[in-house]
């Protein structure tokens, strides 16, 4: 008989307790979006790694609800995008309870004694599995694009590339030349060196002025 394997000792009891504690200590797990609340910027998540039971089988971790989402922001600016069901990312789990901070936005003592708990998840979208990798990955600079690459704004060294229709509200100021292969139109007027294309006049054959263009 191997007493080291069959009899409990302080050492084996301690090891067992450490293993049990590790099973309840959560750090980060891949997850998929189930639903997205744009008003609160929270998601419901389905964790993509199953719990392993004693018999070796797997069981789903219950869905995580009201999980805050990370969007790049700071200094009065933000980058936002909608999240859809099936979008992948990583759920990270806070060391302590985040409820007080999350509800009022101020420093808070933990409202619960839980540690590394599934209840204190935060979601970083974008980390994905191989089947969800971005196709035709742009390697020459920064790209902000649709996943299919059909519409994009790309910044390369010394140039910006845009593909797609543009709607602009506000004034436009440009230094340098402008060229176009399409039609340039205006609902009001176009001026060149202060001269109106719509209302300018020419000197007539008889010395007078012509009418405005029609």
Short mmCIF file of C-alpha atoms in Angstrom, two decimals:
data_model
loop_
_atom_site.label_atom_id
_atom_site.label_comp_id
_atom_site.label_asym_id
_atom_site.label_seq_id
_atom_site.Cartn_x
_atom_site.Cartn_y
_atom_site.Cartn_z
CA UNK A 1 0.00 0.00 0.00
CA UNK A 2 1.24 3.46 -0.90
CA UNK A 3 0.40 5.45 2.22
CA UNK A 4 1.52 8.67 0.55
CA UNK A 5 -1.35 8.32 -1.95
CA UNK A 6 -4.07 6.94 0.33
CA UNK A 7 -3.68 8.75 3.62
CA UNK A 8 -4.49 12.39 4.15
CA UNK A 9 -1.66 14.50 5.52
CA UNK A 10 -1.43 18.21 6.29
CA UNK A 11 0.51 18.61 3.05
CA UNK A 12 -2.05 16.82 0.87
CA UNK A 13 -4.91 18.63 2.58
CA UNK A 14 -3.21 21.94 1.88
CA UNK A 15 -2.58 21.00 -1.74
CA UNK A 16 -6.22 20.01 -2.15
CA UNK A 17 -7.40 23.30 -0.67
CA UNK A 18 -5.10 25.25 -2.99
CA UNK A 19 -6.45 23.36 -5.99
CA UNK A 20 -10.03 24.07 -4.93
CA UNK A 21 -9.26 27.76 -4.49
CA UNK A 22 -7.65 27.90 -7.92
CA UNK A 23 -10.78 26.42 -9.48
CA UNK A 24 -12.76 29.37 -8.12
CA UNK A 25 -10.18 32.00 -9.10
CA UNK A 26 -11.03 33.55 -12.46
CA UNK A 27 -8.65 35.77 -14.42
CA UNK A 28 -9.64 35.89 -18.10
CA UNK A 29 -11.68 33.75 -20.50
CA UNK A 30 -12.71 34.08 -24.17
CA UNK A 31 -16.36 35.00 -24.61
CA UNK A 32 -19.03 35.72 -27.22
CA UNK A 33 -21.57 38.53 -27.14
CA UNK A 34 -25.17 37.42 -26.59
CA UNK A 35 -26.67 40.91 -26.50
CA UNK A 36 -25.48 44.53 -26.29
CA UNK A 37 -26.99 47.51 -24.48
CA UNK A 38 -25.70 50.69 -26.20
CA UNK A 39 -27.17 52.95 -23.52
CA UNK A 40 -25.14 51.40 -20.69
CA UNK A 41 -22.38 49.99 -22.94
CA UNK A 42 -22.78 46.56 -21.37
CA UNK A 43 -23.10 43.07 -22.82
CA UNK A 44 -24.43 39.68 -21.91
CA UNK A 45 -21.72 37.09 -22.54
CA UNK A 46 -21.44 33.38 -23.22
CA UNK A 47 -18.10 32.09 -21.92
CA UNK A 48 -16.40 29.90 -24.52
CA UNK A 49 -14.40 27.64 -22.18
CA UNK A 50 -16.48 25.07 -20.32
CA UNK A 51 -16.09 24.09 -16.68
CA UNK A 52 -14.44 20.68 -16.31
CA UNK A 53 -16.32 18.39 -13.95
CA UNK A 54 -14.85 15.65 -11.77
CA UNK A 55 -15.89 12.95 -14.25
CA UNK A 56 -14.03 14.76 -17.03
CA UNK A 57 -17.11 16.09 -18.80
CA UNK A 58 -17.70 19.77 -19.50
CA UNK A 59 -20.47 22.11 -18.40
CA UNK A 60 -21.30 25.60 -19.62
CA UNK A 61 -20.55 28.51 -17.34
CA UNK A 62 -23.80 30.44 -16.81
CA UNK A 63 -24.18 33.57 -18.99
CA UNK A 64 -22.63 36.74 -17.60
CA UNK A 65 -25.00 39.72 -17.45
CA UNK A 66 -24.45 43.49 -17.41
CA UNK A 67 -20.76 43.23 -18.24
CA UNK A 68 -19.08 46.65 -18.87
CA UNK A 69 -17.43 46.92 -22.31
CA UNK A 70 -14.07 48.54 -23.01
CA UNK A 71 -14.13 51.17 -25.77
CA UNK A 72 -11.02 53.31 -26.43
CA UNK A 73 -11.64 56.71 -24.84
CA UNK A 74 -9.90 59.54 -23.03
CA UNK A 75 -9.36 63.28 -23.04
CA UNK A 76 -12.90 63.97 -24.21
CA UNK A 77 -12.70 61.59 -27.19
CA UNK A 78 -13.98 58.08 -27.81
CA UNK A 79 -13.97 55.36 -30.46
CA UNK A 80 -17.29 53.51 -30.55
CA UNK A 81 -18.78 50.69 -32.60
CA UNK A 82 -21.87 48.52 -32.25
CA UNK A 83 -21.53 44.99 -30.92
CA UNK A 84 -23.57 42.14 -32.36
CA UNK A 85 -24.45 38.68 -31.10
CA UNK A 86 -21.57 36.34 -31.86
CA UNK A 87 -18.82 38.96 -31.65
CA UNK A 88 -15.81 37.54 -29.85
CA UNK A 89 -13.53 39.02 -27.22
CA UNK A 90 -11.98 38.40 -23.83
CA UNK A 91 -13.72 38.64 -20.47
CA UNK A 92 -11.42 39.72 -17.65
CA UNK A 93 -12.35 39.38 -14.00
CA UNK A 94 -11.59 42.01 -11.39
CA UNK A 95 -9.64 41.14 -8.27
CA UNK A 96 -12.38 42.65 -6.08
CA UNK A 97 -16.08 43.46 -6.33
CA UNK A 98 -16.64 46.33 -8.81
CA UNK A 99 -20.33 47.02 -8.04
CA UNK A 100 -19.82 50.24 -6.05
CA UNK A 101 -17.48 51.81 -8.59
CA UNK A 102 -19.57 50.69 -11.58
CA UNK A 103 -22.83 52.09 -10.19
CA UNK A 104 -21.60 55.54 -9.09
CA UNK A 105 -18.31 56.11 -10.94
CA UNK A 106 -16.37 56.93 -7.78
CA UNK A 107 -13.79 55.12 -5.67
CA UNK A 108 -15.56 52.57 -3.51
CA UNK A 109 -14.80 49.98 -0.88
CA UNK A 110 -15.80 46.50 -2.09
CA UNK A 111 -19.50 45.88 -1.48
CA UNK A 112 -18.85 42.13 -1.30
CA UNK A 113 -15.96 39.96 -0.11
CA UNK A 114 -15.76 37.94 -3.34
CA UNK A 115 -12.40 37.69 -5.16
CA UNK A 116 -11.75 37.08 -8.88
CA UNK A 117 -15.44 36.30 -9.30
CA UNK A 118 -17.44 35.76 -12.49
CA UNK A 119 -19.77 38.54 -11.27
CA UNK A 120 -17.00 41.12 -11.74
CA UNK A 121 -16.31 40.64 -15.43
CA UNK A 122 -15.33 43.32 -17.94
CA UNK A 123 -15.25 42.71 -21.69
CA UNK A 124 -12.60 43.64 -24.25
CA UNK A 125 -13.98 42.99 -27.75
CA UNK A 126 -11.79 41.98 -30.66
CA UNK A 127 -9.67 39.06 -29.49
CA UNK A 128 -10.91 36.25 -31.71
CA UNK A 129 -10.55 32.64 -32.72
CA UNK A 130 -8.84 31.63 -35.97
CA UNK A 131 -12.13 31.18 -37.91
CA UNK A 132 -13.08 34.79 -37.02
CA UNK A 133 -9.73 36.32 -38.03
CA UNK A 134 -9.94 39.48 -40.18
CA UNK A 135 -9.58 38.58 -43.84
CA UNK A 136 -7.24 40.54 -46.12
CA UNK A 137 -5.46 42.10 -43.15
CA UNK A 138 -4.02 45.53 -44.06
CA UNK A 139 -0.32 45.51 -43.20
CA UNK A 140 0.81 48.92 -44.53
CA UNK A 141 -0.59 51.13 -41.79
CA UNK A 142 -3.67 51.84 -39.67
CA UNK A 143 -7.03 50.64 -40.99
CA UNK A 144 -10.53 51.46 -39.71
CA UNK A 145 -12.82 49.28 -41.80
CA UNK A 146 -15.76 46.98 -42.18
CA UNK A 147 -14.82 43.34 -41.65
CA UNK A 148 -15.27 42.56 -45.34
CA UNK A 149 -12.92 45.41 -46.29
CA UNK A 150 -15.55 47.01 -48.53
CA UNK A 151 -15.40 50.37 -46.74
CA UNK A 152 -12.36 51.79 -44.98
CA UNK A 153 -10.24 54.70 -43.84
CA UNK A 154 -6.56 53.77 -43.98
CA UNK A 155 -3.58 55.81 -42.85
CA UNK A 156 -0.25 55.07 -44.45
CA UNK A 157 3.01 56.95 -44.09
CA UNK A 158 2.24 60.26 -45.82
CA UNK A 159 -1.24 59.45 -47.16
CA UNK A 160 -4.83 58.65 -46.19
CA UNK A 161 -6.96 56.26 -48.24
CA UNK A 162 -10.77 56.33 -48.07
CA UNK A 163 -13.16 53.92 -49.75
CA UNK A 164 -16.90 54.58 -49.53
CA UNK A 165 -19.37 57.46 -49.73
CA UNK A 166 -18.71 60.47 -47.50
CA UNK A 167 -21.27 62.74 -45.80
CA UNK A 168 -19.77 65.87 -44.25
CA UNK A 169 -21.45 68.49 -42.05
CA UNK A 170 -19.34 71.60 -41.62
CA UNK A 171 -16.84 73.70 -43.56
CA UNK A 172 -13.95 72.31 -45.58
CA UNK A 173 -10.56 74.00 -45.85
CA UNK A 174 -7.81 72.66 -48.09
CA UNK A 175 -4.23 73.60 -48.82
CA UNK A 176 -3.03 72.23 -52.13
CA UNK A 177 -4.60 71.17 -55.39
CA UNK A 178 -7.80 69.21 -55.85
CA UNK A 179 -8.51 66.89 -58.73
CA UNK A 180 -11.56 64.77 -59.50
CA UNK A 181 -12.53 62.23 -62.14
CA UNK A 182 -16.23 62.73 -61.42
CA UNK A 183 -18.75 65.56 -61.54
CA UNK A 184 -18.47 68.38 -58.98
CA UNK A 185 -21.87 69.96 -58.29
CA UNK A 186 -23.33 72.54 -55.91
CA UNK A 187 -26.93 73.38 -55.00
CA UNK A 188 -26.01 77.06 -54.52
CA UNK A 189 -22.88 78.47 -56.16
CA UNK A 190 -19.19 77.92 -56.88
CA UNK A 191 -16.63 80.73 -56.74
CA UNK A 192 -13.20 80.89 -58.36
CA UNK A 193 -10.92 83.72 -57.15
CA UNK A 194 -14.02 85.39 -55.74
CA UNK A 195 -15.94 85.22 -59.04
CA UNK A 196 -19.33 83.55 -58.93
CA UNK A 197 -19.91 80.80 -61.48
CA UNK A 198 -23.66 81.30 -61.03
CA UNK A 199 -23.88 85.10 -61.26
CA UNK A 200 -20.79 86.23 -63.20
CA UNK A 201 -21.13 88.26 -66.44
CA UNK A 202 -18.97 88.68 -69.54
CA UNK A 203 -18.37 91.67 -71.77
CA UNK A 204 -20.74 91.44 -74.75
CA UNK A 205 -19.93 91.91 -78.43
CA UNK A 206 -21.41 95.40 -78.33
CA UNK A 207 -19.44 96.49 -75.30
CA UNK A 208 -22.14 95.83 -72.73
CA UNK A 209 -22.44 93.03 -70.21
CA UNK A 210 -24.03 89.66 -70.87
CA UNK A 211 -26.69 88.18 -68.64
CA UNK A 212 -25.88 85.65 -65.95
CA UNK A 213 -25.41 82.01 -66.99
CA UNK A 214 -28.55 79.93 -67.42
#
